[in-house]
XYZ file of C-alpha atoms in Angstrom:
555
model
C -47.794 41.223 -10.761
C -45.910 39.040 -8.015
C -47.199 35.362 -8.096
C -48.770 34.916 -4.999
C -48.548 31.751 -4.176
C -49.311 29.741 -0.257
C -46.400 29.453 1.842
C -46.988 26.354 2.301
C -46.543 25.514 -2.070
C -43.272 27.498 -1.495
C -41.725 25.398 1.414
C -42.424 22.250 0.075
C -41.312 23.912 -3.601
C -37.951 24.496 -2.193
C -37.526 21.567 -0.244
C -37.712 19.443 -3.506
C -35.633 21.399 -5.483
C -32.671 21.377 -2.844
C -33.127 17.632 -2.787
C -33.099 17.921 -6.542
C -29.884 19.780 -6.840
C -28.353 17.235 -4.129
C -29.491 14.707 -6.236
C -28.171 15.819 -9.394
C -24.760 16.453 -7.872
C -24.189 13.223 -6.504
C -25.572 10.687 -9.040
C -23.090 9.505 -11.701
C -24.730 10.677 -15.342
C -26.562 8.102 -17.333
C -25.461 7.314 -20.737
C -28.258 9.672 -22.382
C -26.860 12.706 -20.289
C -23.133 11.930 -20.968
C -24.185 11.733 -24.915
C -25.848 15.393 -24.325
C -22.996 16.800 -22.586
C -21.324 15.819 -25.627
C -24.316 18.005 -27.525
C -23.152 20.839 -25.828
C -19.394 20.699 -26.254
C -20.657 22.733 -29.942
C -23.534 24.282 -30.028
C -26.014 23.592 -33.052
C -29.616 24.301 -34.036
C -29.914 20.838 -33.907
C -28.089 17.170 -33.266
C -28.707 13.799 -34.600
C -31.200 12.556 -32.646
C -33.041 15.040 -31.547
C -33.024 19.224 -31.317
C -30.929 21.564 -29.379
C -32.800 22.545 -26.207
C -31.195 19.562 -23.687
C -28.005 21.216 -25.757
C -28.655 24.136 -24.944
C -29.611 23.593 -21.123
C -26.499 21.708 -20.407
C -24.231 24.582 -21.622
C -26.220 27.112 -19.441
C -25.384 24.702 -16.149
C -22.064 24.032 -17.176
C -21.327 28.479 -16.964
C -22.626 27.727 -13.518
C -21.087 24.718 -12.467
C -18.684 21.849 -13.004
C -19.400 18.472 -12.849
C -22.673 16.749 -12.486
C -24.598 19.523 -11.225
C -23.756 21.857 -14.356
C -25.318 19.147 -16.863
C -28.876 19.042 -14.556
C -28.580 22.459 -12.485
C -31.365 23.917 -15.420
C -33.546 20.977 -15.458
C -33.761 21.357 -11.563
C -35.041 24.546 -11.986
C -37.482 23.348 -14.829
C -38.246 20.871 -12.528
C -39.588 23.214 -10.095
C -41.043 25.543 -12.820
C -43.409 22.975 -14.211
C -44.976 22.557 -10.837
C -45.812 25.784 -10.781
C -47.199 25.984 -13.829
C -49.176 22.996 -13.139
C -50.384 25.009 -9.463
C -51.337 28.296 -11.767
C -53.385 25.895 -14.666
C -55.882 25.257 -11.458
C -58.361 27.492 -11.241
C -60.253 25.835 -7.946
C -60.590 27.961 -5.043
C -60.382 25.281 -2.886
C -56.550 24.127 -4.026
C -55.116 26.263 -1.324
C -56.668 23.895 1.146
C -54.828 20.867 -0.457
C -51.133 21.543 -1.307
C -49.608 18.927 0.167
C -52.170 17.030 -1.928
C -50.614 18.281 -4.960
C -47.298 17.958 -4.382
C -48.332 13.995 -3.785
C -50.052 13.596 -6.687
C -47.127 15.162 -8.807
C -44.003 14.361 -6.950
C -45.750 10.073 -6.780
C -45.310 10.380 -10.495
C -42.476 8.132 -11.188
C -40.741 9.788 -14.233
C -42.073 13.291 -13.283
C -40.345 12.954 -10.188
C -36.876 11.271 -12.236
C -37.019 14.040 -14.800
C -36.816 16.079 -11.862
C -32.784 16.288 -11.539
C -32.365 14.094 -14.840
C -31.615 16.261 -17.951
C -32.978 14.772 -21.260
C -34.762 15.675 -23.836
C -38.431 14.968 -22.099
C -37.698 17.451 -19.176
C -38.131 20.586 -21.443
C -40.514 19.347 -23.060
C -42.316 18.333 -20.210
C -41.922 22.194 -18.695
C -42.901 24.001 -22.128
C -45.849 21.446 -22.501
C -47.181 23.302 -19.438
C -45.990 26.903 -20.269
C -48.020 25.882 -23.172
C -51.182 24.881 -21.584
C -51.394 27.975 -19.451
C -50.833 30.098 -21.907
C -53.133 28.387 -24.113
C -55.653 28.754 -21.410
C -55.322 32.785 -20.898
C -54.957 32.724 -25.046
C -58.469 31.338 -25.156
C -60.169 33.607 -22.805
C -58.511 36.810 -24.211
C -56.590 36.609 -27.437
C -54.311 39.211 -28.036
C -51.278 40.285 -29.997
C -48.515 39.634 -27.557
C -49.997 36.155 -25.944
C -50.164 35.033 -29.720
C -46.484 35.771 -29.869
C -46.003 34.538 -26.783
C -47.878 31.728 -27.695
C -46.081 30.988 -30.902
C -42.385 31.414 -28.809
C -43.418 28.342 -26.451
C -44.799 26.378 -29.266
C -40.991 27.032 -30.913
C -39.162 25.994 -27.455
C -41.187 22.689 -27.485
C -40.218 21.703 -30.467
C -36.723 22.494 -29.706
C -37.168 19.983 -26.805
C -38.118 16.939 -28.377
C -39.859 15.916 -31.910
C -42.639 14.381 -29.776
C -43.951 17.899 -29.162
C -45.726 18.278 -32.696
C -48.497 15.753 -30.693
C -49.088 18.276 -28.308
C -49.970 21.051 -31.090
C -51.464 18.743 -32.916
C -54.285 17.392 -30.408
C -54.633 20.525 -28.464
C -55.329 22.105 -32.232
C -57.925 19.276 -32.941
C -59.536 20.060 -29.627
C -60.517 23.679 -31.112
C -61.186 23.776 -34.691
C -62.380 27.352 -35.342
C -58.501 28.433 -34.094
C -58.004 27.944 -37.710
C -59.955 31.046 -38.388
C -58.220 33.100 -35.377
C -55.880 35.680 -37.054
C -54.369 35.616 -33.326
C -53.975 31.725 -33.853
C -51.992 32.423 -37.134
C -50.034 35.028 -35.804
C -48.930 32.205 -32.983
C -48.302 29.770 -35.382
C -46.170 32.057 -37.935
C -44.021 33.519 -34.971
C -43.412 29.640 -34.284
C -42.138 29.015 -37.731
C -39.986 32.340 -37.778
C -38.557 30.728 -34.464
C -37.955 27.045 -35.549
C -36.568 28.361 -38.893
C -32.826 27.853 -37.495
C -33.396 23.927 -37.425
C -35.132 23.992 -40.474
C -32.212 25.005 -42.173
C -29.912 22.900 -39.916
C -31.939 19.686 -41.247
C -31.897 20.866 -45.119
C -28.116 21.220 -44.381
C -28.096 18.345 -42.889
C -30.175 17.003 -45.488
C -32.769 15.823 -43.182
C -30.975 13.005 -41.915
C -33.009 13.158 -38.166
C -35.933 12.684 -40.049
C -34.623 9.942 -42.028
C -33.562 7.979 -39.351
C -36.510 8.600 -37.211
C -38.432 7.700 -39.828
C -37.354 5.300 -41.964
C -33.654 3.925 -41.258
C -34.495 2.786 -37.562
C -33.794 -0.783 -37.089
C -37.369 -3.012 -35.929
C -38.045 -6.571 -34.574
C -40.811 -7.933 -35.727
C -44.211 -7.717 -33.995
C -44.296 -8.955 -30.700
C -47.227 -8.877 -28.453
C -45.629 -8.757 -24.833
C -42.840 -6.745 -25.904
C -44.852 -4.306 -28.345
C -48.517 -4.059 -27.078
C -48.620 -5.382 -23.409
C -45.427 -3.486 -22.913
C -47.080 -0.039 -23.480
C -49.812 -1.358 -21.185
C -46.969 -1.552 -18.334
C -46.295 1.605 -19.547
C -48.916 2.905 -18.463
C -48.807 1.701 -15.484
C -45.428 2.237 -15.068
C -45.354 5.933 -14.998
C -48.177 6.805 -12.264
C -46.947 3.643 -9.843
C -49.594 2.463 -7.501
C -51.567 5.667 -8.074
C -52.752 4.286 -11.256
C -55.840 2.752 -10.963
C -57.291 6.444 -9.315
C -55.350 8.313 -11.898
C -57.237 6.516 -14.815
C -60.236 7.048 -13.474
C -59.933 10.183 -12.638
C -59.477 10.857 -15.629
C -62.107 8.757 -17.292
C -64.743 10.831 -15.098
C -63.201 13.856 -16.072
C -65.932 15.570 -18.715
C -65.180 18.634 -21.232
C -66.566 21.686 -19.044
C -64.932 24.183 -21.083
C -61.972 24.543 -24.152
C -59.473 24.135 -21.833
C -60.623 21.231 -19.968
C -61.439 19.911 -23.587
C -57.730 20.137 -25.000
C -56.219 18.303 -21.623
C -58.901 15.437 -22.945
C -57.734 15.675 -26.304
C -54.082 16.235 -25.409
C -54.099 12.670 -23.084
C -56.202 10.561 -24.813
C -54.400 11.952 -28.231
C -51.106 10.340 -27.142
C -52.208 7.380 -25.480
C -54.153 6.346 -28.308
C -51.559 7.107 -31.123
C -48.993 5.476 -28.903
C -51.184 2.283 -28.604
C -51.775 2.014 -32.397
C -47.664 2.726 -32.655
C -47.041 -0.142 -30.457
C -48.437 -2.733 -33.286
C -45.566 -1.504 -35.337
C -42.751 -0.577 -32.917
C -42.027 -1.197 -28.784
C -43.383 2.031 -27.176
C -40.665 3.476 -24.806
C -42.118 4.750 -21.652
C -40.362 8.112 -21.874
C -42.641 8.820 -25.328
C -45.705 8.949 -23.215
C -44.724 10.791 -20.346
C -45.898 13.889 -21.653
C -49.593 13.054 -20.542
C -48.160 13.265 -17.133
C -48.797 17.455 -17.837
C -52.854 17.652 -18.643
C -53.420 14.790 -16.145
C -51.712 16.557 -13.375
C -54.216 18.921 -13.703
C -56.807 16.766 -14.661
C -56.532 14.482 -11.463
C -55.755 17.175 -8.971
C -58.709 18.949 -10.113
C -60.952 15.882 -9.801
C -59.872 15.285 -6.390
C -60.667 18.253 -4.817
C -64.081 17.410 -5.617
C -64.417 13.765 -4.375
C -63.243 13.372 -1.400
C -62.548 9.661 -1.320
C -60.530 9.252 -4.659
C -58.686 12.522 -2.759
C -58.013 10.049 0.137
C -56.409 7.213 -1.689
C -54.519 9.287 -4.617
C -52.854 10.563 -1.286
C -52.324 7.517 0.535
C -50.861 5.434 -2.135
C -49.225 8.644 -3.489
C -46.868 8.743 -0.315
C -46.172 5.164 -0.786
C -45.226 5.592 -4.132
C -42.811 8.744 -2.978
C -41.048 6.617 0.057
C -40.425 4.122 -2.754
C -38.967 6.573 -4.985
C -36.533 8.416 -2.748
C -35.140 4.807 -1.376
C -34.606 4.420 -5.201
C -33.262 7.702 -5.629
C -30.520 7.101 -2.766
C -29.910 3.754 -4.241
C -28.977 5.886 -7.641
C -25.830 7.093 -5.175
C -25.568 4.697 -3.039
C -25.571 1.077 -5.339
C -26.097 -1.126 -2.764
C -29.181 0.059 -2.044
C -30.581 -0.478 -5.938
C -31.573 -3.979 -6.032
C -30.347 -4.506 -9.502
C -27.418 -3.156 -11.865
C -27.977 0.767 -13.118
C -26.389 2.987 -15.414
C -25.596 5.371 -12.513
C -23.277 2.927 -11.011
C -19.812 1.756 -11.682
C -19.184 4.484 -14.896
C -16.664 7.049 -13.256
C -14.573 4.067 -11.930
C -14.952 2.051 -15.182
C -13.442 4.862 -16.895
C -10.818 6.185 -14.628
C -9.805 2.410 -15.140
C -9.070 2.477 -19.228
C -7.386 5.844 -18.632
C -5.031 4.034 -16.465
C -3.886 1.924 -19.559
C -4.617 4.999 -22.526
C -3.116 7.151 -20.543
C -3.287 10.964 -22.799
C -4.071 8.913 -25.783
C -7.519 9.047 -27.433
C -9.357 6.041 -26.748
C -12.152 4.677 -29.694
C -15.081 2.701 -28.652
C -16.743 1.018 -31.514
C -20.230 0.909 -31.550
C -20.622 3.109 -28.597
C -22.508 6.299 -28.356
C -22.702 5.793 -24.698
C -19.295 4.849 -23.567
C -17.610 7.376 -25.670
C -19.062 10.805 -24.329
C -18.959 9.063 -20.806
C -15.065 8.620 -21.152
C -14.364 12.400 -21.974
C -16.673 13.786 -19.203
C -14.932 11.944 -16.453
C -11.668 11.729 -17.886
C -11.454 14.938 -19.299
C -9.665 13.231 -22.840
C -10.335 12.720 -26.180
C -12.805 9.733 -27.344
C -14.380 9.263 -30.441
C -17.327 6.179 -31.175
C -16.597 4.635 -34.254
C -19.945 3.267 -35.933
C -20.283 0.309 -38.017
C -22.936 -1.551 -40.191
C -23.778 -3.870 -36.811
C -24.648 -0.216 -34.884
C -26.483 2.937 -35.895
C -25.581 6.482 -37.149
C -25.352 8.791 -34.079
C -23.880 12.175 -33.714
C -20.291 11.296 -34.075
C -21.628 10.010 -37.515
C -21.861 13.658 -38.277
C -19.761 16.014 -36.299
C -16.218 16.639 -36.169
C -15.236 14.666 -33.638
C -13.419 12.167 -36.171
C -10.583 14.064 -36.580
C -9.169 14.284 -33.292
C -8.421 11.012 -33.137
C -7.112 10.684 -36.731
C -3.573 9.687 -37.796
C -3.444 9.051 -33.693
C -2.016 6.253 -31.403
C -5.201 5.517 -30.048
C -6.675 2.985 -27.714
C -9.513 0.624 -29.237
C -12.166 -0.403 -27.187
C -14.397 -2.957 -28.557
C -16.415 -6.266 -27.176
C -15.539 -7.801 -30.045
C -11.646 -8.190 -30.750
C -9.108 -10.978 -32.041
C -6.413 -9.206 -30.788
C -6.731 -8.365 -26.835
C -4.207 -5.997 -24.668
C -6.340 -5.362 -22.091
C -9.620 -6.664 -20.657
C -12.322 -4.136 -19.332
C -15.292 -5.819 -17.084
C -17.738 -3.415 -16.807
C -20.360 -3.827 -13.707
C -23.216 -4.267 -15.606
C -21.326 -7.770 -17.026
C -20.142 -6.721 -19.937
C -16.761 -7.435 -21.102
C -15.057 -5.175 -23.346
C -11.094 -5.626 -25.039
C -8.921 -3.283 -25.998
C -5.620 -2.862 -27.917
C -3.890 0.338 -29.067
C -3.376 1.019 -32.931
C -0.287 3.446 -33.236
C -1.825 5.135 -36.450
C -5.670 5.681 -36.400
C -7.370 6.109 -39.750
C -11.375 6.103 -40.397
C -13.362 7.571 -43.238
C -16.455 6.835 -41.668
C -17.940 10.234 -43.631
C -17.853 8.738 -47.144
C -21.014 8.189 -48.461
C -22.850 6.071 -50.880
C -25.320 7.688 -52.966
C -27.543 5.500 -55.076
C -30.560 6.695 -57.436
C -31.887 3.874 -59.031
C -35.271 3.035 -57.918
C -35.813 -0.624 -58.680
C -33.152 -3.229 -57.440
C -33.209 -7.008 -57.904
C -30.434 -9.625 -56.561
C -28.302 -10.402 -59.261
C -29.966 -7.880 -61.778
C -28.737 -5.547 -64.471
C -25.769 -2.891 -63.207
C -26.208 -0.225 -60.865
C -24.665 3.298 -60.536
C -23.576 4.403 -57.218
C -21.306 7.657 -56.430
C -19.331 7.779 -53.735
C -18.885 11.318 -52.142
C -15.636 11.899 -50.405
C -15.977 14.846 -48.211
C -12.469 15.257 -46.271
C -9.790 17.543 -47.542
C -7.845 15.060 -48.750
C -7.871 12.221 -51.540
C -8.031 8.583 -50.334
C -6.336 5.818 -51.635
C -8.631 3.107 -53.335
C -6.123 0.514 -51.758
C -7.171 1.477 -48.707
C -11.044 0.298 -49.050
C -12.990 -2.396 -49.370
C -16.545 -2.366 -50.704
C -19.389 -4.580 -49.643
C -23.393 -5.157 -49.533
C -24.653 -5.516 -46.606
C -28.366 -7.140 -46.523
C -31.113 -6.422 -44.651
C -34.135 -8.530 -43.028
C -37.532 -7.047 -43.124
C -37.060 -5.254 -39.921
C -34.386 -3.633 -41.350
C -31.773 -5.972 -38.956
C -28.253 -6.388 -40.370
C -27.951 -9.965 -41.577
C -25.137 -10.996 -44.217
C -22.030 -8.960 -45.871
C -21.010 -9.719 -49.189
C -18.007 -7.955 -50.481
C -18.251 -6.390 -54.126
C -15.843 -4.776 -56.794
C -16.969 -1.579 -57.893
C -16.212 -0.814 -61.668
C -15.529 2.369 -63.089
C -14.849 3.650 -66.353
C -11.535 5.728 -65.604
C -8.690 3.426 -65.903
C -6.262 3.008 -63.545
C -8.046 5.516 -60.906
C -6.198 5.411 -57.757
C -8.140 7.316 -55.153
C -11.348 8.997 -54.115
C -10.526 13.204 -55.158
C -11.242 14.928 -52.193
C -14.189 17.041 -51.783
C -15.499 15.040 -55.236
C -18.117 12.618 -56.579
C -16.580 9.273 -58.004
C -18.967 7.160 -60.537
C -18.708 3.461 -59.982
C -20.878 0.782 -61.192
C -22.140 -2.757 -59.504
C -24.512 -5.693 -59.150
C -26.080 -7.105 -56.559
C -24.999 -10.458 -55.876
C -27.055 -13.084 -53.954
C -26.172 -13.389 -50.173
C -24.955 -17.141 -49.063
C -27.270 -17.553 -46.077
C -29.746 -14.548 -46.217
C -32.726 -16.169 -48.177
C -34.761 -12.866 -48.836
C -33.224 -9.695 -48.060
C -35.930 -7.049 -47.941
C -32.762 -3.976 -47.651
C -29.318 -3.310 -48.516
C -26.871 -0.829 -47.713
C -23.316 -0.044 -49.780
C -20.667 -0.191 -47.352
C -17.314 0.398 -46.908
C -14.441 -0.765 -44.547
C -11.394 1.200 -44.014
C -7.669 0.055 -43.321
C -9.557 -3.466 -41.946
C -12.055 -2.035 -39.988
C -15.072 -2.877 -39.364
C -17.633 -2.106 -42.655
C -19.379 0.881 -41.634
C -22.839 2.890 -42.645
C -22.189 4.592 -45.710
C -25.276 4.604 -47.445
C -29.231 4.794 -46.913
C -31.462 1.761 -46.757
C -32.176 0.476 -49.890
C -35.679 -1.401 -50.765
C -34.910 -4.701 -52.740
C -38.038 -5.271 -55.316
């Protein structure tokens, strides 16, 4: 059965989705895009920071088109798609009267209206999250087989999108109980297992190292009220704009009138509330809680057609809130526009610029997850970000992309170099060096594997074994071995370099593809008075130390 939807939805529907797809061909990428275009160079069940549906997206665009518009062309069209979802969720009669209404209300939502042409993580998930909800509505009513696989499919794709989406399962589970008892609820949430299976196995290959970093190898700063607490309160202000005030109490008048109404309750205050306790442990980035921009879309919209002065002012300060956003939006194109410095501005040229001295040769950012990808998208060449202990583990950390730049004359990009060829100044400010190295060589891939369980400074000897994983033995002469310590927050603070022993005499290199036993103690840092971590690392032909092992508790 055709959706039949007002003329009036359509016009405006396609009106915002050409502006959309002029959008999204004309604004430079942002770093997060140009590190998900790299995603999609290979195709995987999952990456290192998050799953494979932005992956996944960006390949389907790029069969369509080149450029720009192939990496967002598909989250245009979710774009679109998740206002029509949101339209269909509403059961009023009396919507038809108020579709401009709606289109304020939604399109006034600052990062609803971004993730419109943006493609990142949050923009599926922000599309399945109200699949899901509809679905979930018609499961509710009248449970059957194929909604319950249907069901179970959508609860696979928004996991796909973005970890965050277990919340949404979780509190729109807690907001109906007896679906533990449903066979049709089981049958949903097995056919979502079958489907997630893939990147199940993809982390046990893997061996879980998303989870790992997510979880427990993420750098923190310590507590801080303004940046931690009151930041997620600007948060929440921050993604509704000068609607807010109406928004929140719309929503705080809302009442439970049925299951469905009663999982968009659960579902917003859910994530607001586990984000709030999260922000006395971690900053809160506004993107995480985003996803409550779904339920209360229908939340709101639905409150408003029944009070008739919140109505007035939601649209009011809603078309405010859109003239803002579009001068914004041209101001993404056009910089001068943008009252400050953004990501969108400056990259293409920046880049075309360190071709001009690299010429064909791979160039190597260090520490740069973000300059790297952007340098191959709009130069077309190789790049490669090498990662070291004063950085993170990223993708590069685990794909292939290593080994086109090895045994290379490559250019090395770096804010921090003694030995300068060239000088880069970005627009943002930054300043970055460079100088070519004729023969490239990095074993970034060697890892560090410690079991012990209790460590002290200075305490009895350790075993670690160091894996070597490329296809070809590596000279001992050509490493160096270090600790590096840790504060509390898990922030790199002091390196102090370490022999490791071994019992084979006279052992020369690391045998490819092979485990090598070495022993060592922890000696005490020179300025670090209580490390609370460590990491083994090791530094290759000079470079930088790198990330070679886990985070290690010190007792």
């Amino acid at each position: 059965m055709p959706l039949k939807l007002p003329k009036l939805f359509l016009y405006l529907l396609g009106s915002i989705l050409i502006l959309n797809l002029f959008q999204a061909n004309f604004t430079e990428l942002i770093y997060d895009e140009a590190y998900y275009w790299h995603y999609a160079k290979n195709l995987a069940w999952g990456y290192f920071d998050h799953p494979s549906m932005v992956a996944l997206m960006i390949k389907i665009g790029g069969f369509l088109f080149e450029g720009e518009l192939g990496v967002r062309f598909v989250s245009c069209l979710f774009s679109v798609g998740t206002f029509v979802l949101l339209w269909l969720a509403i059961d009023n009669t009396e919507k038809k009267k108020y579709v401009p209404h709606f289109f304020v209300l939604v399109f006034s939502m600052t990062l609803l209206n971004a993730y419109g042409f943006f493609t990142l993580p949050d923009t599926p998930l922000l599309f399945f999250t109200a699949l899901f909800l509809l679905i979930y509505k018609r499961f509710i009513r009248t449970p059957t087989l194929v909604l319950a696989i249907f069901l179970g499919i959508i609860m696979a794709a928004l996991m796909y999108s973005k970890y965050h989406a277990v919340l949404v399962i979780f509190f729109v589970l807690l907001s109906n109980l007896k679906l533990v008892s449903d066979k049709y609820a089981w049958i949903a949430v097995i056919t979502a297992l079958l489907c997630y299976t893939p990147h199940f196995v993809w982390l046990y290959e893997h061996d879980f190292i998303s989870i790992k970093y997510h979880l427990f190898e993420r750098p923190n700063a310590p507590y801080d009220f303004n940046k931690y607490t009151l930041g997620f309160l600007v948060n929440l202000v921050a993604i509704f704009g000068l609607t807010f005030p109406f928004m929140y109490y719309a929503l705080i008048k809302s009442r439970s009138k049925d299951l469905f109404t009663k999982a968009l309750l659960y579902l917003t205050y859910g994530v607001l509330i586990f984000f709030f306790i999260s922000s006395f442990n971690r900053r809160v980035q506004t993107q995480w809680i985003i996803v409550v921009s779904i339920p209360m879309a229908i939340l709101v919209y639905s409150y408003l057609l029944e009070h008739a002065s919140v109505r007035k002012w939601l649209f009011r300060l809603g078309l405010i809130n859109i003239a803002i956003i579009l001068f914004l939006r041209i101001g993404l194109i056009y910089e001068p526009l943008f009252p400050v410095y953004y990501e969108t501005h400056g990259n293409k040229a920046w880049m075309k610029e360190i071709q001009s001295k690299a010429g064909t040769n791979p160039v190597v950012f260090e520490n740069s997850y973000r300059n790297a990808p952007m340098y191959a998208f709009y130069t077309g060449e190789t790049s490669y970000s090498l990662n070291n202990i004063n950085y993170r583990q990223n993708q590069y950390s685990i794909d292939n992309s290593e080994e086109a730049v090895q045994h290379k004359k490559v250019l090395y990009v770096s804010k921090y170099l003694n030995k300068k060829e060239f000088t880069f100044p970005k627009a943002s400010g930054s300043i970055y060096y460079a100088h070519f190295i004729d023969d490239f060589e990095s074993f970034r891939k060697l890892r560090c594997i410690v079991e012990d369980e209790k460590f002290k400074l200075d305490d009895q000897t350790h075993t670690v074994k160091v894996f070597n994983p490329y296809a070809t033995n590596i000279p001992l002469e050509k490493l160096q071995f270090a600790i590096a310590y840790l504060n509390e927050s898990k922030q790199f603070e002091e390196l102090v370099p370490i022999q490791l022993d071994t019992d084979r005499k006279k052992l020369m290199y690391l045998s490819s593809n092979d485990t090598t036993l070495f022993t060592f103690r922890l000696r005490k840092p020179i300025k670090t008075v209580s490390p609370k971590y460590f990491k083994i690392v090791i530094s290759e032909n000079g470079l930088r130390y790198g990330l070679n092992s886990e985070t290690i508790k010190l007792d």
